[in-house]
Coordinates of C-alpha atoms and ligand atoms in Angstrom, one line a residue:
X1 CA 35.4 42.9 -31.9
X2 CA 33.3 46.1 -33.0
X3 CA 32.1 48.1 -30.2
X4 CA 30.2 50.6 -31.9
X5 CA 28.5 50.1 -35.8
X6 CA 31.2 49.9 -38.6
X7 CA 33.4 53.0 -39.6
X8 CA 34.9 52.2 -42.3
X9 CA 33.2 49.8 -45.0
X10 CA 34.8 48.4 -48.4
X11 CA 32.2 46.5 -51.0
X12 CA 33.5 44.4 -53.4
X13 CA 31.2 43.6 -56.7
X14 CA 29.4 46.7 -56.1
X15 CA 28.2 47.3 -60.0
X16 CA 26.9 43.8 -60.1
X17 CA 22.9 42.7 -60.1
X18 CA 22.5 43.0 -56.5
X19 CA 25.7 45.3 -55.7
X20 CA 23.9 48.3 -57.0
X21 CA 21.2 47.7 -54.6
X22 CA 23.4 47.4 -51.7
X23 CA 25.6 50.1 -52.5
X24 CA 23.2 52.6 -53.5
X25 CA 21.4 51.4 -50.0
X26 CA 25.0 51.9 -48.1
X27 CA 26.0 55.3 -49.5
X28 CA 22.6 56.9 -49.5
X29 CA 21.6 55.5 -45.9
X30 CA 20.1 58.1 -43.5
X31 CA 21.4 58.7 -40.8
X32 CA 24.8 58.0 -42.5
X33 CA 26.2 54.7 -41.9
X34 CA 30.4 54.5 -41.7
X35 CA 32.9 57.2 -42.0
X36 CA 34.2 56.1 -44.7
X37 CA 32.9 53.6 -47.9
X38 CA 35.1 52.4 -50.5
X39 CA 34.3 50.2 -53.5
X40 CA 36.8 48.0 -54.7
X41 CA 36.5 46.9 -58.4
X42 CA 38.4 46.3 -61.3
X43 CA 40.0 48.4 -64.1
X44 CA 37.4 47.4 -66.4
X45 CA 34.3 48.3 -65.0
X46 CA 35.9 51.7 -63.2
X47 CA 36.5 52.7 -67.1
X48 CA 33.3 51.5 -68.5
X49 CA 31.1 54.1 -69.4
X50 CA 28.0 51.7 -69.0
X51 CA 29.3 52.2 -65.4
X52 CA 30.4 56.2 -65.0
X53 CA 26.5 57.5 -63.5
X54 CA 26.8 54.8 -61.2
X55 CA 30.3 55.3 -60.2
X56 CA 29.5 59.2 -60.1
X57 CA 26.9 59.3 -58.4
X58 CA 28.5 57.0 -55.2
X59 CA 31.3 59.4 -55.6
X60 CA 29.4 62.0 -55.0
X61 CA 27.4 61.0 -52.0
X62 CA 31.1 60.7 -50.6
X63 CA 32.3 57.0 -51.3
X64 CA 35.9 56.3 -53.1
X65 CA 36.4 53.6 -55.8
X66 CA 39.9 51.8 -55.4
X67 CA 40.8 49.5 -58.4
X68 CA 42.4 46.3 -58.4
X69 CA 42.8 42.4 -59.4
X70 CA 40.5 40.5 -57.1
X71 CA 42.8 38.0 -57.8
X72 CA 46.2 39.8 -56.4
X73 CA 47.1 39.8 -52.9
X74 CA 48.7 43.1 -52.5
X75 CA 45.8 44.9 -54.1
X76 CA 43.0 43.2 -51.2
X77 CA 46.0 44.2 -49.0
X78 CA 46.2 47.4 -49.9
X79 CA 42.3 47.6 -50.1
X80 CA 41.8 46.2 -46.4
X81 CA 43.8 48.9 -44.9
X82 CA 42.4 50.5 -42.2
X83 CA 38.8 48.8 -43.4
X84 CA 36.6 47.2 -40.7
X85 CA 34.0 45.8 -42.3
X86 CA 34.0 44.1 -45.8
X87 CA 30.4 43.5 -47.8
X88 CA 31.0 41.2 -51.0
X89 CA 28.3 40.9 -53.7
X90 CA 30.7 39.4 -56.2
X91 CA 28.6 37.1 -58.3
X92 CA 28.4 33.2 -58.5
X93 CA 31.1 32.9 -61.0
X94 CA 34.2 34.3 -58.3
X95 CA 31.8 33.4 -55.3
X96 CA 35.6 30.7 -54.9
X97 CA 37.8 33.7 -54.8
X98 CA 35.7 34.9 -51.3
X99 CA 38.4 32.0 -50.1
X100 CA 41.1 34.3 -50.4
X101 CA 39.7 37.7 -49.1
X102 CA 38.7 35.7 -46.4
X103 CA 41.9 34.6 -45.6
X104 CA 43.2 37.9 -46.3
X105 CA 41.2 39.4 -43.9
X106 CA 41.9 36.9 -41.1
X107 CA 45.3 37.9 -41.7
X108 CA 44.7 41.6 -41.4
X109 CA 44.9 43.9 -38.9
X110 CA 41.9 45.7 -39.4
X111 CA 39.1 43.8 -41.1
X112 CA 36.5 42.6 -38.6
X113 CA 33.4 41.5 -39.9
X114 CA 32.8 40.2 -43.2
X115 CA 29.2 39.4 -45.7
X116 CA 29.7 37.2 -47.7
X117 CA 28.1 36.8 -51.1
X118 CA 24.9 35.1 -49.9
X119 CA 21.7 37.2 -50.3
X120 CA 19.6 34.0 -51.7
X121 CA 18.2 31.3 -51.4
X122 CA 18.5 29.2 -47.9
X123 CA 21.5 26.9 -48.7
X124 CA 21.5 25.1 -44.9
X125 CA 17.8 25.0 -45.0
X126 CA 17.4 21.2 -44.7
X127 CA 18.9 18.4 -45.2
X128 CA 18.8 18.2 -48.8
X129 CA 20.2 21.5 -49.3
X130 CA 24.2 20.5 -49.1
X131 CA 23.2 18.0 -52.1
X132 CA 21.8 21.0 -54.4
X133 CA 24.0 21.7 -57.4
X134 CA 23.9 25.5 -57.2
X135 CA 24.3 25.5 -53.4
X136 CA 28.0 23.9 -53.7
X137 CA 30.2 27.0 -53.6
X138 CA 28.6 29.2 -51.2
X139 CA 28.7 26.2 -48.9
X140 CA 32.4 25.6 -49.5
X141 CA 32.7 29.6 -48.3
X142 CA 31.2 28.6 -45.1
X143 CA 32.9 25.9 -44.3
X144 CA 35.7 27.5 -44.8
X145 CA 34.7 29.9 -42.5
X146 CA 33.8 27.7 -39.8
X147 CA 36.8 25.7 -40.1
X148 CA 39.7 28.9 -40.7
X149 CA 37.7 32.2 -40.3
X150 CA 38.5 33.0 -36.1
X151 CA 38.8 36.5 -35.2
X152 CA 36.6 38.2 -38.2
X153 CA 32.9 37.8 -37.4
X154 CA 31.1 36.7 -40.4
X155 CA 26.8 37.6 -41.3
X156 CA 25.1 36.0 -44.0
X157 CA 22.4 37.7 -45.1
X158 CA 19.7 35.0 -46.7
X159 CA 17.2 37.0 -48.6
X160 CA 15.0 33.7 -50.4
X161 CA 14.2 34.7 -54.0
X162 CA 14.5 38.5 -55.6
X163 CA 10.7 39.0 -56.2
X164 CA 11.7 41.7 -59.1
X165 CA 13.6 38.1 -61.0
X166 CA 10.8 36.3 -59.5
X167 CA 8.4 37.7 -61.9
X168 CA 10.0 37.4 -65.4
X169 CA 9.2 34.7 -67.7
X170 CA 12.4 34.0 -69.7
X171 CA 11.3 32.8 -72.9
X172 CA 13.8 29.9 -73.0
X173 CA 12.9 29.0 -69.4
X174 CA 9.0 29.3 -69.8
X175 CA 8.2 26.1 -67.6
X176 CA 10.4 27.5 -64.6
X177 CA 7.4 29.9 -64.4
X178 CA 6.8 34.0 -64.2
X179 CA 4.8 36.6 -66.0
X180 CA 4.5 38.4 -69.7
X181 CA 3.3 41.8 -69.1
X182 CA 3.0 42.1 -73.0
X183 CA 1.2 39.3 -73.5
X184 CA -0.8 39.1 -70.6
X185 CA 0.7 35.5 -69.4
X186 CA 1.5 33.6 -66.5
X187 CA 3.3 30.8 -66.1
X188 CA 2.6 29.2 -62.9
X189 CA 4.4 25.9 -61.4
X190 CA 2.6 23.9 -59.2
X191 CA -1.5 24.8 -57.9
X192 CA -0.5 28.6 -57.4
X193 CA -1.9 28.9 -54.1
X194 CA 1.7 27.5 -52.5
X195 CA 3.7 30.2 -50.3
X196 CA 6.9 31.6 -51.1
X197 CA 9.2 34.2 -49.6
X198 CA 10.4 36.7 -51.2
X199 CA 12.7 40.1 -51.4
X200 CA 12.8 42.9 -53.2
X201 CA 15.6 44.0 -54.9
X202 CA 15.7 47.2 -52.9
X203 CA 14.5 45.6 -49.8
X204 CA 18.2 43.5 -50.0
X205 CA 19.8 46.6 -49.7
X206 CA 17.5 47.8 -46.8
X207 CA 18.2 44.7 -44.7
X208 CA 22.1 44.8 -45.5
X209 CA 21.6 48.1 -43.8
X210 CA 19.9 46.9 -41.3
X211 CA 22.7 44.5 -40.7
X212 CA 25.1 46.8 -40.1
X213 CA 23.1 49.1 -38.1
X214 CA 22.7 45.8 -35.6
X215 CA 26.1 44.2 -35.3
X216 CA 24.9 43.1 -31.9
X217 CA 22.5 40.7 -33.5
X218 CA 23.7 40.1 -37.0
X219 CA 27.7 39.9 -36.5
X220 CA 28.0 35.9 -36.8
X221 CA 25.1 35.6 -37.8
X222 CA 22.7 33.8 -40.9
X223 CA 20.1 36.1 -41.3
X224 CA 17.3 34.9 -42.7
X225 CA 15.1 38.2 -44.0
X226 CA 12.8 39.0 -46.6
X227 CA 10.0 41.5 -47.8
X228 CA 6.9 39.4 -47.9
X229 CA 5.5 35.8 -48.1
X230 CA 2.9 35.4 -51.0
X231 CA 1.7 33.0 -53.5
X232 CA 2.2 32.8 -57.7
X233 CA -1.7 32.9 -57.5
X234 CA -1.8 36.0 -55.5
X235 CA 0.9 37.9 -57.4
X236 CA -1.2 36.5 -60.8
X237 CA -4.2 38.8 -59.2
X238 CA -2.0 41.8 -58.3
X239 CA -0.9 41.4 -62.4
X240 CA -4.7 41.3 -63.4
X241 CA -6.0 44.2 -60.7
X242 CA -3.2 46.6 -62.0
X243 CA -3.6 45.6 -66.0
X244 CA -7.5 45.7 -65.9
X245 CA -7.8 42.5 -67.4
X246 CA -7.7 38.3 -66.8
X247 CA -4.7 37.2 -68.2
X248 CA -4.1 33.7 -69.8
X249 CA -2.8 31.3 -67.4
X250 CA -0.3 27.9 -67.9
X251 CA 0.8 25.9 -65.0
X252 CA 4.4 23.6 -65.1
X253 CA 3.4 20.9 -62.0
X254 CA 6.5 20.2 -59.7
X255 CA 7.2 16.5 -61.3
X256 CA 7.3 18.3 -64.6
X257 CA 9.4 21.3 -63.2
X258 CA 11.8 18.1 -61.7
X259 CA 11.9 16.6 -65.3
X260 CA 13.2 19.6 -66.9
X261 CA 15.6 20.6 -64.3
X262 CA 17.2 17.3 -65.0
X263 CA 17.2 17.5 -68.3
X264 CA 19.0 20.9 -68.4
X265 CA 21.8 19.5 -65.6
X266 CA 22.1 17.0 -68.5
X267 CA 22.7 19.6 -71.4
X268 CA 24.8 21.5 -69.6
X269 CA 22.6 24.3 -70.1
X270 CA 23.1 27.4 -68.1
X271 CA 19.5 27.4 -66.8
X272 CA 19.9 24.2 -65.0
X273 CA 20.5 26.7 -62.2
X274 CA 17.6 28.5 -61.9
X275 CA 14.7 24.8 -62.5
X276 CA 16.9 24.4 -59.4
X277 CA 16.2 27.0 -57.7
X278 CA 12.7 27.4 -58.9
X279 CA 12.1 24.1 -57.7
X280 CA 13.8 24.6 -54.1
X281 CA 11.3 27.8 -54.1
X282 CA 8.1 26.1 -55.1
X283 CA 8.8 23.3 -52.4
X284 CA 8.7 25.0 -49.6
X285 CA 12.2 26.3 -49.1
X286 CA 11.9 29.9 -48.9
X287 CA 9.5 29.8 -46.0
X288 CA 9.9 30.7 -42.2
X289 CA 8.2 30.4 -38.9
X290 CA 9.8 33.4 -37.9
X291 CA 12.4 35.8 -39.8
X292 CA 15.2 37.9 -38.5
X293 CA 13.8 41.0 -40.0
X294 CA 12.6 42.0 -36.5
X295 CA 15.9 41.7 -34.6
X296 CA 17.7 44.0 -36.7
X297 CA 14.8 46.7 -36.4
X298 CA 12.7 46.1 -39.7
X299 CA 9.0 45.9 -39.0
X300 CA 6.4 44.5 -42.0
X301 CA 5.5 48.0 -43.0
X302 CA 9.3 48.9 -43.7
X303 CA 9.3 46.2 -46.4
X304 CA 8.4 47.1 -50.1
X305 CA 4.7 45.5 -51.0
X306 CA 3.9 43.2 -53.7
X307 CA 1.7 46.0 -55.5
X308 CA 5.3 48.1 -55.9
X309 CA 7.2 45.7 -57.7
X310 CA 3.8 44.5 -59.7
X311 CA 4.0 48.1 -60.3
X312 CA 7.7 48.5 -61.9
X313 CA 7.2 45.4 -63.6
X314 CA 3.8 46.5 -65.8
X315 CA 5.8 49.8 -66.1
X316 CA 8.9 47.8 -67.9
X317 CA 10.8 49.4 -65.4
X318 CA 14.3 47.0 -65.1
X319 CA 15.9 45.9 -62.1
Ligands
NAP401 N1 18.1 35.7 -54.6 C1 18.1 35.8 -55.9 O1 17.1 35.7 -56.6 C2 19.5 36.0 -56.5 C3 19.5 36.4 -57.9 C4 20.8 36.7 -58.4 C5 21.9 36.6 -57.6 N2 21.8 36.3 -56.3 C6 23.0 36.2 -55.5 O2 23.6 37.6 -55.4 C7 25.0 37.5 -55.3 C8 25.6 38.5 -56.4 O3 25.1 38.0 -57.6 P1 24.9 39.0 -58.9 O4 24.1 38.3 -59.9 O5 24.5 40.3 -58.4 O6 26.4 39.1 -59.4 P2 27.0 39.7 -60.8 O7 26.2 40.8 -61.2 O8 27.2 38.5 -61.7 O9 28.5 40.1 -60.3 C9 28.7 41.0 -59.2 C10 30.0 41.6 -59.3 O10 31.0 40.6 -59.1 C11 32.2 41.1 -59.7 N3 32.7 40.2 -60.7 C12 32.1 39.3 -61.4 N4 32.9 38.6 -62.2 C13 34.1 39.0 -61.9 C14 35.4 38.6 -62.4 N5 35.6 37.7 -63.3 N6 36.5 39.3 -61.9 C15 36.3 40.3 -61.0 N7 35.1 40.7 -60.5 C16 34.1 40.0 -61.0 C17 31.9 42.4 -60.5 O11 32.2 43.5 -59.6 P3 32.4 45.0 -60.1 O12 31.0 45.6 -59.9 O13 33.4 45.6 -59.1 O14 32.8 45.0 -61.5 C18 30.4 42.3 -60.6 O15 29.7 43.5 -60.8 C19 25.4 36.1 -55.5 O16 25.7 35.5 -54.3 C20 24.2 35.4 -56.1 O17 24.0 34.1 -55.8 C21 20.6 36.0 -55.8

């Protein structure tokens, strides 16, 4: 076991959507966090120049980048040596091959706690969560890990929804719901005034942080965090307060938003996924009697506000 917070840290997936966040939040954390952080990633993206400022600038806050093949042995090997703690953020398509580094890392010498890709939506949050489509692999990674994973110590950090996604209307998901800062349009499933909890991009980092700054009550842990709870209708006003104007509003009920989640499973189409999700969301399953933000030292006021992301979003900032 750990006795004192982690020394040395490898991510794996760290140039992906929510790696970036992580990573950035790992490397730039105040007071430092680790003696040593290593990102482990491919060939491909250490030579992609989309990639080099990001690269750079972890290098220069001190981190090292160690390529490999996710997918050979010796390279995780080779990777794990002398690393304690291991944060993956690989993305749902290798969210399988976490079987392998995990078994790697039972094997090892040195890894001792282990995140797994998680930092979403609630996948043990009722009973009809093991039947969800999108669910399926993450919850073969636990149950691997309950049933093989012994001496590392695993945390799952469960962040609900990235508010920052939450808010974009994808043109060829309109019913799923969001908002159209150019046109001044929302698309809102079910009355609006349901609650749903959220994170913020940069807030996923923050708790992942926060994580490893706890390992007392986080290490074998699910966490279940997040920035705020809100509403569509509420997050519709913050839109209209910072535009200066009413916007046009369409609403997708939750039969309909059912209807066309099935229909996409039936297409095959790739945004069966998120009419899933969406609809997991709008139900109810984001939402909390009590978080775990507290027991790893985050109060309310340390989370980003709805107004901020609002904010980045009217500004066409990215995420
Ligand atoms: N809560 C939400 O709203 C929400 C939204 C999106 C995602 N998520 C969750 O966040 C986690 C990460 O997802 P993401 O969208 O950030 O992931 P992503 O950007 O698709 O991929 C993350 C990283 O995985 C590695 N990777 C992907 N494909 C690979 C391959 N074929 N071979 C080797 N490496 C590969 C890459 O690492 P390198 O950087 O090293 O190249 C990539 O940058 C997932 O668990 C996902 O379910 C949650």
């Amino acid at each position: 076991m750990i006795t004192q917070l982690p020394s040395k840290i490898l991510i794996i997936g760290a140039t992906g959507g929510i790696g970036k966040y992580i990573t950035n939040a790992i490397v730039s954390a105040e007071p430092r966090i680790g003696r040593q952080i290593s990102i482990f990633t491919s060939q491909a993206t250490a030579t992609s120049p989309a990639k080099q400022d990001l690269l750079f600038s972890w290098k220069s806050k001190g981190a090292s980048i160690i390529t490999g093949d996710l997918n050979n042995s010796d390279d995780i090997k080779k990777a794990y040596s002398g690393v304690d703690t291991v944060i993956s953020c690989l993305g749902r398509n290798v969210l399988a091959s976490q079987i392998e580094l995990l078994k790697l890392a039972e094997e090892s010498n040195d890894v001792q706690w282990f995140f797994p890709s998680e930092y979403g939506t609630d996948i043990e949050y009722d009973a009809s969560s093991k039947d969800e489509k999108p669910h399926q692999t993450k919850l073969r990674v636990r149950e691997f890990i309950r049933e093989h994973v012994k001496r590392v110590k695993c945390t799952y950090v469960v962040t609900g929804p990235y508010l920052d996604m939450y808010l974009t209307l994808i043109p060829t998901g309109e019913d799923a719901g969001g908002y159209d800062v150019k046109s001044k349009r929302a698309v809102i499933v079910g009355s609006g005034d349901e609650k749903v909890g959220l994170t913020t991009m940069p807030d996923v980092g923050k708790l992942v942080v926060a994580a490893l700054r706890h390992p007392d009550a986080s290490m074998g842990k699910v966490l279940k965090v997040q920035s705020l709870v809100t509403t569509p209708n509420a997050i519709l006003e913050e839109f209209e307060r910072q535009t200066g104007t009413k916007w046009t509003v369409d609403h997708t009920t939750n039969e309909k938003l059912r209807e066309v989640e099935k229909e996409k499973w039936d297409a095959n189409n790739p945004l069966a996924a998120l009419y899933t999700l969406r609809r997991i969301w709008a139900e109810g399953g984001t939402l909390y009697e009590k978080t775990d933000n507290e027991i790893i030292g985050l109060t309310p006021g340390d989370m980003e506000p709805l107004s901020a992301v609002v904010k980045r979003a009217v500004n066409g900032e990215g995420y």
